[in-house]
mmCIF file of C-alpha atoms in Angstrom:
data_model
loop_
_atom_site.group_PDB
_atom_site.id
_atom_site.type_symbol
_atom_site.label_atom_id
_atom_site.label_comp_id
_atom_site.label_asym_id
_atom_site.label_seq_id
_atom_site.Cartn_x
_atom_site.Cartn_y
_atom_site.Cartn_z
ATOM 1 C CA MET A 1 4.056 -28.618 -38.800
ATOM 2 C CA LYS A 2 2.837 -30.593 -41.808
ATOM 3 C CA GLN A 3 2.559 -33.865 -39.889
ATOM 4 C CA LEU A 4 0.983 -32.070 -36.947
ATOM 5 C CA LEU A 5 -1.736 -30.613 -39.156
ATOM 6 C CA LYS A 6 -2.417 -34.001 -40.748
ATOM 7 C CA GLN A 7 -2.761 -35.513 -37.279
ATOM 8 C CA LEU A 8 -5.240 -32.834 -36.232
ATOM 9 C CA SER A 9 -7.301 -33.222 -39.409
ATOM 10 C CA VAL A 10 -8.600 -36.702 -38.564
ATOM 11 C CA PRO A 11 -10.767 -36.373 -35.402
ATOM 12 C CA CYS A 12 -14.291 -34.984 -35.554
ATOM 13 C CA SER A 13 -14.338 -31.542 -33.945
ATOM 14 C CA ILE A 14 -17.809 -30.301 -34.843
ATOM 15 C CA THR A 15 -19.056 -27.753 -32.345
ATOM 16 C CA GLY A 16 -20.505 -29.661 -29.403
ATOM 17 C CA HIS A 17 -18.892 -32.928 -30.493
ATOM 18 C CA ASN A 18 -15.168 -32.251 -30.118
ATOM 19 C CA GLN A 19 -14.263 -34.512 -27.195
ATOM 20 C CA LYS A 20 -11.824 -36.663 -29.198
ATOM 21 C CA MET A 21 -10.187 -33.571 -30.640
ATOM 22 C CA ALA A 22 -9.813 -32.040 -27.186
ATOM 23 C CA LYS A 23 -8.100 -35.153 -25.841
ATOM 24 C CA LEU A 24 -5.693 -35.235 -28.798
ATOM 25 C CA ILE A 25 -4.759 -31.563 -28.356
ATOM 26 C CA ARG A 26 -4.334 -32.078 -24.621
ATOM 27 C CA ASP A 27 -1.859 -34.886 -25.271
ATOM 28 C CA LEU A 28 0.009 -32.853 -27.907
ATOM 29 C CA VAL A 29 0.458 -29.716 -25.781
ATOM 30 C CA LEU A 30 1.206 -31.523 -22.501
ATOM 31 C CA PRO A 31 5.001 -31.863 -23.065
ATOM 32 C CA PHE A 32 5.321 -28.068 -23.375
ATOM 33 C CA CYS A 33 3.188 -27.045 -20.374
ATOM 34 C CA ASP A 34 3.363 -27.206 -16.604
ATOM 35 C CA SER A 35 -0.357 -28.001 -16.408
ATOM 36 C CA VAL A 36 -3.099 -28.935 -18.877
ATOM 37 C CA GLU A 37 -6.844 -29.378 -18.414
ATOM 38 C CA ILE A 38 -10.050 -29.736 -20.380
ATOM 39 C CA ASP A 39 -12.592 -27.427 -18.740
ATOM 40 C CA ASP A 40 -16.320 -28.034 -18.312
ATOM 41 C CA PHE A 41 -17.072 -26.308 -21.628
ATOM 42 C CA GLY A 42 -14.626 -28.534 -23.522
ATOM 43 C CA ASN A 43 -11.810 -26.013 -23.999
ATOM 44 C CA VAL A 44 -8.223 -27.249 -23.720
ATOM 45 C CA ILE A 45 -6.144 -24.999 -21.470
ATOM 46 C CA GLY A 46 -2.395 -25.413 -21.001
ATOM 47 C CA VAL A 47 -0.194 -23.198 -18.844
ATOM 48 C CA LYS A 48 3.566 -22.688 -19.044
ATOM 49 C CA TYR A 49 4.691 -20.589 -16.077
ATOM 50 C CA GLY A 50 7.139 -17.701 -16.346
ATOM 51 C CA THR A 51 8.864 -15.367 -13.916
ATOM 52 C CA THR A 52 7.972 -11.823 -15.034
ATOM 53 C CA GLY A 53 4.462 -11.687 -13.596
ATOM 54 C CA LYS A 54 3.076 -11.099 -17.107
ATOM 55 C CA THR A 55 0.680 -13.505 -18.829
ATOM 56 C CA VAL A 56 0.041 -14.016 -22.543
ATOM 57 C CA LEU A 57 -2.936 -15.925 -23.935
ATOM 58 C CA LEU A 58 -2.479 -17.856 -27.189
ATOM 59 C CA ASP A 59 -5.900 -18.808 -28.525
ATOM 60 C CA ALA A 60 -7.118 -20.799 -31.529
ATOM 61 C CA HIS A 61 -10.560 -22.356 -31.836
ATOM 62 C CA MET A 62 -10.617 -26.070 -32.525
ATOM 63 C CA ASP A 63 -14.228 -26.559 -33.615
ATOM 64 C CA GLU A 64 -15.230 -27.067 -37.227
ATOM 65 C CA VAL A 65 -18.479 -26.870 -39.163
ATOM 66 C CA GLY A 66 -20.417 -30.041 -39.855
ATOM 67 C CA LEU A 67 -23.807 -31.736 -39.678
ATOM 68 C CA GLN A 68 -26.042 -33.402 -37.106
ATOM 69 C CA VAL A 69 -28.646 -36.154 -37.529
ATOM 70 C CA LYS A 70 -32.172 -34.741 -37.216
ATOM 71 C CA GLU A 71 -34.358 -37.700 -38.188
ATOM 72 C CA ILE A 72 -34.089 -41.336 -39.284
ATOM 73 C CA GLN A 73 -36.405 -41.927 -42.266
ATOM 74 C CA GLU A 74 -38.413 -45.112 -42.863
ATOM 75 C CA ASP A 75 -36.137 -46.056 -45.766
ATOM 76 C CA GLY A 76 -33.043 -45.770 -43.558
ATOM 77 C CA SER A 77 -31.829 -42.430 -44.867
ATOM 78 C CA LEU A 78 -30.877 -39.697 -42.408
ATOM 79 C CA SER A 79 -32.194 -36.146 -42.400
ATOM 80 C CA PHE A 80 -29.804 -33.604 -40.949
ATOM 81 C CA VAL A 81 -29.175 -30.010 -39.954
ATOM 82 C CA THR A 82 -26.013 -27.975 -40.371
ATOM 83 C CA VAL A 83 -23.783 -26.986 -37.454
ATOM 84 C CA GLY A 84 -22.149 -23.697 -38.398
ATOM 85 C CA GLY A 85 -22.362 -21.794 -41.659
ATOM 86 C CA ILE A 86 -22.455 -24.200 -44.623
ATOM 87 C CA ASP A 87 -23.575 -23.415 -48.169
ATOM 88 C CA PRO A 88 -26.126 -26.132 -49.136
ATOM 89 C CA ARG A 89 -24.761 -26.147 -52.707
ATOM 90 C CA ILE A 90 -21.568 -27.946 -51.642
ATOM 91 C CA LEU A 91 -23.347 -30.882 -49.994
ATOM 92 C CA PRO A 92 -24.828 -33.146 -52.721
ATOM 93 C CA CYS A 93 -22.567 -36.160 -53.364
ATOM 94 C CA SER A 94 -20.373 -35.330 -50.359
ATOM 95 C CA GLU A 95 -18.763 -38.162 -48.404
ATOM 96 C CA VAL A 96 -19.405 -38.058 -44.664
ATOM 97 C CA ILE A 97 -18.804 -39.976 -41.452
ATOM 98 C CA VAL A 98 -21.750 -40.487 -39.090
ATOM 99 C CA HIS A 99 -20.424 -40.704 -35.537
ATOM 100 C CA GLY A 100 -22.921 -43.150 -34.034
ATOM 101 C CA LYS A 101 -22.283 -46.218 -31.884
ATOM 102 C CA LYS A 102 -19.513 -46.750 -34.395
ATOM 103 C CA GLU A 103 -18.374 -44.614 -37.293
ATOM 104 C CA LEU A 104 -20.468 -45.149 -40.417
ATOM 105 C CA TYR A 105 -19.487 -44.057 -43.896
ATOM 106 C CA GLY A 106 -22.225 -42.236 -45.768
ATOM 107 C CA VAL A 107 -22.924 -40.071 -48.790
ATOM 108 C CA ILE A 108 -25.330 -37.190 -49.251
ATOM 109 C CA GLY A 109 -27.637 -38.196 -52.072
ATOM 110 C CA ALA A 110 -28.356 -36.306 -55.272
ATOM 111 C CA LYS A 111 -30.808 -36.840 -58.133
ATOM 112 C CA PRO A 112 -29.278 -38.075 -61.405
ATOM 113 C CA PRO A 113 -29.326 -35.329 -64.059
ATOM 114 C CA HIS A 114 -31.576 -37.536 -66.222
ATOM 115 C CA LEU A 115 -34.355 -37.324 -63.605
ATOM 116 C CA LEU A 116 -34.168 -33.611 -62.925
ATOM 117 C CA LYS A 117 -37.248 -31.613 -63.818
ATOM 118 C CA ASP A 118 -37.101 -28.010 -64.974
ATOM 119 C CA GLU A 119 -38.183 -26.775 -61.545
ATOM 120 C CA ASP A 120 -35.388 -28.826 -59.961
ATOM 121 C CA LYS A 121 -32.786 -27.058 -62.088
ATOM 122 C CA LYS A 122 -34.112 -23.614 -61.235
ATOM 123 C CA GLY A 123 -34.984 -24.171 -57.603
ATOM 124 C CA GLU A 124 -32.894 -23.414 -54.549
ATOM 125 C CA LEU A 125 -31.118 -26.321 -52.881
ATOM 126 C CA ARG A 126 -32.513 -26.875 -49.413
ATOM 127 C CA ILE A 127 -31.020 -28.827 -46.523
ATOM 128 C CA ALA A 128 -34.524 -30.103 -45.755
ATOM 129 C CA ASP A 129 -34.578 -31.917 -49.121
ATOM 130 C CA MET A 130 -31.255 -33.717 -48.612
ATOM 131 C CA VAL A 131 -30.548 -37.012 -46.865
ATOM 132 C CA ILE A 132 -27.517 -39.075 -45.912
ATOM 133 C CA ASP A 133 -27.367 -42.611 -47.325
ATOM 134 C CA VAL A 134 -25.436 -45.024 -45.071
ATOM 135 C CA GLY A 135 -26.462 -48.114 -47.034
ATOM 136 C CA MET A 136 -28.656 -49.514 -44.264
ATOM 137 C CA THR A 137 -32.409 -50.102 -44.038
ATOM 138 C CA HIS A 138 -32.432 -49.906 -40.243
ATOM 139 C CA PRO A 139 -29.550 -47.646 -39.210
ATOM 140 C CA ASP A 140 -31.321 -46.851 -35.926
ATOM 141 C CA GLU A 141 -29.397 -49.803 -34.456
ATOM 142 C CA MET A 142 -26.181 -47.823 -34.980
ATOM 143 C CA VAL A 143 -27.343 -44.215 -35.247
ATOM 144 C CA ARG A 144 -29.526 -42.007 -33.099
ATOM 145 C CA ILE A 145 -30.977 -38.556 -33.531
ATOM 146 C CA GLY A 146 -28.408 -35.948 -32.522
ATOM 147 C CA ASP A 147 -25.311 -37.860 -33.655
ATOM 148 C CA ALA A 148 -22.587 -35.742 -35.231
ATOM 149 C CA VAL A 149 -21.794 -36.021 -38.939
ATOM 150 C CA SER A 150 -18.426 -34.819 -40.209
ATOM 151 C CA PHE A 151 -17.049 -34.496 -43.702
ATOM 152 C CA TYR A 152 -14.859 -37.440 -44.690
ATOM 153 C CA PRO A 153 -11.279 -36.623 -43.591
ATOM 154 C CA VAL A 154 -9.329 -36.862 -46.832
ATOM 155 C CA CYS A 155 -6.102 -34.912 -46.366
ATOM 156 C CA ARG A 156 -4.093 -34.328 -49.549
ATOM 157 C CA GLU A 157 -0.974 -32.338 -50.309
ATOM 158 C CA LEU A 158 -1.257 -30.010 -53.301
ATOM 159 C CA GLY A 159 2.057 -29.249 -54.940
ATOM 160 C CA LYS A 160 5.002 -28.759 -52.601
ATOM 161 C CA ASP A 161 3.574 -26.383 -50.009
ATOM 162 C CA ARG A 162 -0.210 -26.661 -49.799
ATOM 163 C CA ILE A 163 -2.677 -29.016 -48.197
ATOM 164 C CA SER A 164 -6.393 -29.621 -48.713
ATOM 165 C CA CYS A 165 -8.700 -31.049 -46.065
ATOM 166 C CA LYS A 166 -11.864 -30.427 -44.097
ATOM 167 C CA GLY A 167 -11.681 -28.473 -40.867
ATOM 168 C CA LEU A 168 -8.557 -26.440 -41.623
ATOM 169 C CA ASP A 169 -10.681 -23.620 -40.199
ATOM 170 C CA ASN A 170 -9.301 -23.652 -37.621
ATOM 171 C CA LYS A 171 -7.129 -26.724 -37.113
ATOM 172 C CA CYS A 172 -4.334 -24.876 -38.869
ATOM 173 C CA GLY A 173 -4.592 -22.233 -36.122
ATOM 174 C CA VAL A 174 -4.325 -24.925 -33.457
ATOM 175 C CA ALA A 175 -1.285 -26.382 -35.241
ATOM 176 C CA ILE A 176 0.358 -22.942 -35.296
ATOM 177 C CA MET A 177 -0.187 -22.394 -31.575
ATOM 178 C CA LEU A 178 1.097 -25.901 -30.750
ATOM 179 C CA TYR A 179 4.214 -25.146 -32.784
ATOM 180 C CA VAL A 180 4.648 -21.848 -30.925
ATOM 181 C CA MET A 181 4.362 -23.603 -27.546
ATOM 182 C CA GLN A 182 7.053 -26.039 -28.637
ATOM 183 C CA SER A 183 9.288 -23.139 -29.698
ATOM 184 C CA LEU A 184 8.970 -21.121 -26.469
ATOM 185 C CA THR A 185 11.772 -22.893 -24.636
ATOM 186 C CA ASN A 186 13.056 -19.826 -22.758
ATOM 187 C CA CYS A 187 9.994 -17.583 -22.595
ATOM 188 C CA PRO A 188 10.134 -15.382 -19.459
ATOM 189 C CA HIS A 189 6.372 -14.816 -19.324
ATOM 190 C CA THR A 190 3.547 -17.108 -18.283
ATOM 191 C CA VAL A 191 1.852 -18.433 -21.420
ATOM 192 C CA VAL A 192 -1.705 -19.762 -21.480
ATOM 193 C CA PHE A 193 -2.506 -21.974 -24.475
ATOM 194 C CA SER A 194 -6.196 -22.327 -25.288
ATOM 195 C CA ALA A 195 -7.861 -24.462 -27.948
ATOM 196 C CA THR A 196 -11.442 -23.279 -27.628
ATOM 197 C CA THR A 197 -14.710 -24.681 -28.846
ATOM 198 C CA ALA A 198 -17.987 -23.218 -30.132
ATOM 199 C CA GLU A 199 -16.370 -20.363 -32.063
ATOM 200 C CA GLU A 200 -18.505 -21.305 -35.051
ATOM 201 C CA MET A 201 -21.612 -20.748 -32.910
ATOM 202 C CA GLY A 202 -20.748 -17.273 -31.657
ATOM 203 C CA CYS A 203 -17.434 -17.599 -29.791
ATOM 204 C CA LEU A 204 -19.108 -19.285 -26.817
ATOM 205 C CA GLY A 205 -16.124 -21.344 -25.681
ATOM 206 C CA VAL A 206 -13.767 -18.410 -25.335
ATOM 207 C CA ALA A 207 -16.431 -16.469 -23.418
ATOM 208 C CA ALA A 208 -16.470 -19.248 -20.821
ATOM 209 C CA LEU A 209 -12.661 -19.376 -20.825
ATOM 210 C CA MET A 210 -12.235 -15.670 -20.127
ATOM 211 C CA GLU A 211 -14.347 -15.917 -16.975
ATOM 212 C CA ARG A 212 -11.272 -17.549 -15.429
ATOM 213 C CA GLN A 213 -8.394 -15.767 -17.163
ATOM 214 C CA ASP A 214 -6.659 -12.492 -16.346
ATOM 215 C CA VAL A 215 -4.045 -11.843 -19.029
ATOM 216 C CA ASP A 216 -1.885 -8.939 -20.171
ATOM 217 C CA LEU A 217 -1.970 -9.775 -23.884
ATOM 218 C CA ALA A 218 -3.995 -12.084 -26.104
ATOM 219 C CA ILE A 219 -2.923 -13.318 -29.525
ATOM 220 C CA VAL A 220 -5.583 -15.100 -31.557
ATOM 221 C CA THR A 221 -4.839 -17.200 -34.625
ATOM 222 C CA ASP A 222 -7.571 -17.993 -37.128
ATOM 223 C CA VAL A 223 -8.053 -18.139 -40.892
ATOM 224 C CA THR A 224 -9.021 -15.402 -43.311
ATOM 225 C CA PHE A 225 -10.295 -15.497 -46.898
ATOM 226 C CA GLY A 226 -7.764 -16.798 -49.398
ATOM 227 C CA MET A 227 -7.817 -15.389 -52.920
ATOM 228 C CA THR A 228 -9.815 -17.439 -55.421
ATOM 229 C CA PRO A 229 -10.595 -16.608 -59.066
ATOM 230 C CA GLY A 230 -13.291 -13.974 -59.404
ATOM 231 C CA GLU A 231 -13.168 -12.757 -55.812
ATOM 232 C CA ASP A 232 -12.677 -9.159 -54.668
ATOM 233 C CA GLU A 233 -8.973 -8.540 -54.095
ATOM 234 C CA GLY A 234 -9.854 -6.146 -51.292
ATOM 235 C CA LEU A 235 -11.505 -8.936 -49.309
ATOM 236 C CA CYS A 236 -9.139 -11.842 -49.973
ATOM 237 C CA PHE A 237 -5.429 -12.562 -49.614
ATOM 238 C CA PRO A 238 -3.189 -14.608 -51.923
ATOM 239 C CA LEU A 239 -1.903 -17.873 -50.519
ATOM 240 C CA GLY A 240 1.846 -17.671 -50.036
ATOM 241 C CA SER A 241 1.849 -14.010 -48.999
ATOM 242 C CA GLY A 242 2.549 -14.690 -45.332
ATOM 243 C CA ALA A 243 0.626 -13.970 -42.150
ATOM 244 C CA ALA A 244 -2.322 -11.564 -42.169
ATOM 245 C CA ILE A 245 -1.994 -9.050 -39.316
ATOM 246 C CA CYS A 246 -5.360 -7.527 -38.501
ATOM 247 C CA THR A 247 -6.061 -3.890 -37.697
ATOM 248 C CA GLY A 248 -9.357 -2.377 -36.610
ATOM 249 C CA PRO A 249 -11.426 -1.332 -33.590
ATOM 250 C CA CYS A 250 -10.973 -4.689 -31.819
ATOM 251 C CA ILE A 251 -7.178 -4.738 -32.217
ATOM 252 C CA HIS A 252 -4.799 -2.911 -29.873
ATOM 253 C CA PRO A 253 -3.109 -0.296 -32.118
ATOM 254 C CA ASN A 254 0.287 -0.470 -30.408
ATOM 255 C CA TRP A 255 0.431 -4.243 -30.728
ATOM 256 C CA PHE A 256 -0.575 -4.028 -34.375
ATOM 257 C CA GLU A 257 2.350 -1.660 -35.011
ATOM 258 C CA LYS A 258 4.700 -3.861 -33.012
ATOM 259 C CA ALA A 259 3.661 -6.965 -34.949
ATOM 260 C CA CYS A 260 4.285 -5.247 -38.301
ATOM 261 C CA LYS A 261 7.634 -3.868 -37.146
ATOM 262 C CA THR A 262 8.741 -7.259 -35.794
ATOM 263 C CA ALA A 263 7.819 -8.965 -39.065
ATOM 264 C CA GLU A 264 9.809 -6.405 -41.059
ATOM 265 C CA GLN A 265 12.854 -6.651 -38.785
ATOM 266 C CA HIS A 266 12.980 -10.437 -39.110
ATOM 267 C CA GLY A 267 12.058 -10.753 -42.780
ATOM 268 C CA ILE A 268 8.725 -12.430 -42.091
ATOM 269 C CA PRO A 269 6.254 -11.983 -44.969
ATOM 270 C CA TYR A 270 2.971 -10.422 -43.896
ATOM 271 C CA MET A 271 -0.150 -8.665 -45.124
ATOM 272 C CA ILE A 272 -2.445 -6.190 -43.392
ATOM 273 C CA GLU A 273 -6.076 -7.184 -42.930
ATOM 274 C CA VAL A 274 -8.490 -4.332 -42.210
ATOM 275 C CA GLU A 275 -11.641 -5.053 -40.196
ATOM 276 C CA GLY A 276 -13.634 -1.849 -39.772
ATOM 277 C CA ARG A 277 -16.057 -3.399 -37.292
ATOM 278 C CA THR A 278 -15.718 -6.687 -35.396
ATOM 279 C CA THR A 279 -13.397 -9.442 -36.648
ATOM 280 C CA GLY A 280 -15.797 -12.389 -36.504
ATOM 281 C CA THR A 281 -13.256 -14.276 -34.372
ATOM 282 C CA ASN A 282 -12.580 -14.981 -30.695
ATOM 283 C CA THR A 283 -10.730 -11.659 -30.598
ATOM 284 C CA ASP A 284 -14.049 -9.827 -30.319
ATOM 285 C CA VAL A 285 -14.887 -11.548 -27.027
ATOM 286 C CA ILE A 286 -11.397 -11.597 -25.522
ATOM 287 C CA GLN A 287 -10.720 -7.881 -25.921
ATOM 288 C CA LEU A 288 -13.865 -7.053 -23.910
ATOM 289 C CA SER A 289 -13.064 -9.419 -21.030
ATOM 290 C CA ASN A 290 -12.449 -8.183 -17.485
ATOM 291 C CA THR A 291 -11.377 -4.526 -17.781
ATOM 292 C CA GLY A 292 -10.199 -5.054 -21.357
ATOM 293 C CA VAL A 293 -7.427 -7.185 -22.863
ATOM 294 C CA PRO A 294 -4.944 -5.841 -25.442
ATOM 295 C CA SER A 295 -5.531 -8.220 -28.343
ATOM 296 C CA LEU A 296 -3.886 -9.111 -31.631
ATOM 297 C CA LEU A 297 -5.279 -11.241 -34.467
ATOM 298 C CA ILE A 298 -2.884 -13.014 -36.825
ATOM 299 C CA SER A 299 -4.531 -15.094 -39.538
ATOM 300 C CA VAL A 300 -3.649 -17.448 -42.384
ATOM 301 C CA PRO A 301 -5.288 -17.199 -45.846
ATOM 302 C CA LEU A 302 -7.566 -20.153 -46.564
ATOM 303 C CA ARG A 303 -9.388 -21.052 -49.765
ATOM 304 C CA TYR A 304 -12.870 -22.590 -49.942
ATOM 305 C CA MET A 305 -13.803 -21.822 -46.312
ATOM 306 C CA HIS A 306 -16.401 -24.064 -44.650
ATOM 307 C CA THR A 307 -16.110 -26.809 -47.250
ATOM 308 C CA MET A 308 -14.584 -30.277 -47.188
ATOM 309 C CA THR A 309 -11.677 -29.139 -49.399
ATOM 310 C CA GLU A 310 -10.249 -26.106 -47.624
ATOM 311 C CA ILE A 311 -6.693 -25.183 -48.664
ATOM 312 C CA VAL A 312 -3.857 -23.476 -46.786
ATOM 313 C CA GLN A 313 -0.174 -22.948 -47.546
ATOM 314 C CA PHE A 314 2.439 -24.129 -45.051
ATOM 315 C CA SER A 315 4.720 -21.140 -45.598
ATOM 316 C CA ASP A 316 1.908 -18.854 -44.381
ATOM 317 C CA MET A 317 1.479 -20.985 -41.269
ATOM 318 C CA GLU A 318 5.219 -20.897 -40.637
ATOM 319 C CA ALA A 319 5.279 -17.106 -41.019
ATOM 320 C CA ALA A 320 2.479 -16.753 -38.466
ATOM 321 C CA ALA A 321 4.199 -19.142 -36.051
ATOM 322 C CA ARG A 322 7.545 -17.321 -36.285
ATOM 323 C CA LEU A 323 5.935 -13.939 -35.725
ATOM 324 C CA ILE A 324 3.909 -15.078 -32.715
ATOM 325 C CA THR A 325 6.947 -16.769 -31.166
ATOM 326 C CA LEU A 326 8.972 -13.564 -31.435
ATOM 327 C CA LEU A 327 6.183 -11.423 -29.988
ATOM 328 C CA VAL A 328 5.501 -13.704 -27.030
ATOM 329 C CA GLY A 329 9.157 -14.252 -26.206
ATOM 330 C CA GLY A 330 10.018 -10.543 -26.253
ATOM 331 C CA ASP A 331 9.289 -7.497 -24.138
ATOM 332 C CA LEU A 332 5.562 -7.066 -23.497
ATOM 333 C CA ALA A 333 5.884 -3.321 -22.995
ATOM 334 C CA CYS A 334 3.982 -1.650 -25.798
#
């Protein structure tokens, strides 16, 4: 799974600009499916047919947060907007890739501390005041307004079991579902794999997907907040604690109980994540589709969400993959 995640970390998959990512995922899931397609919305859909007449959907969104060129300035710098929720404070001095006619390396500029005025130190950082420097006076020959800008894909292992990279929300979920598809060698049920887009913009991709799907169970894999120093322990989960099984109004209660029981029976480490309202994931849309879809959300703790240095732990991913494989391959009566 480690090499798979590294492979997925490279392509740009910013919402609305994830064509290369979709093609890579299509090629990766193809050996484990009877059919694979990229639909008109850009979702990757793979189907592995079973014999029971029951269908399970395995969903993970593939899009990541990023930037988009808004204007080319006279000095050659690029103004930009954010795509998805990004804290402006993380952006100064960031390394980026501008996906123009060819990929251009760039950096987001910042004033030297020697030139900062008192009002600069007190003021709020604004996206409108930032620019991308690509080292060119006339970048309009290579860049146009609307081009995607992704964080530079530096993927580094931390210690023995962790990895840091951009876009792990939710490429780690895609990696988990790909691993599950590879593991389902004798699954009796029909399994629909979906790597959906536009989750970061309101779960739009999965809404389009569910117009065509009629399933008996949906399992969604995403990330949740990993514990960092100073954060509320009630809102975050320690890395290395296993899969986070969600419970709440959007989650089918019987499947939540079954997931917990299965994890306990097989020695799979897990935590319980409580969402008293909606989950903020594709689960919210899926469970309302058609006449209602029993849905389960299994997440992986992730530190520094929506930054270029997100961190996950492989043992948590493996726990989630094992649990999902057992649930999908078993009896769907619940």
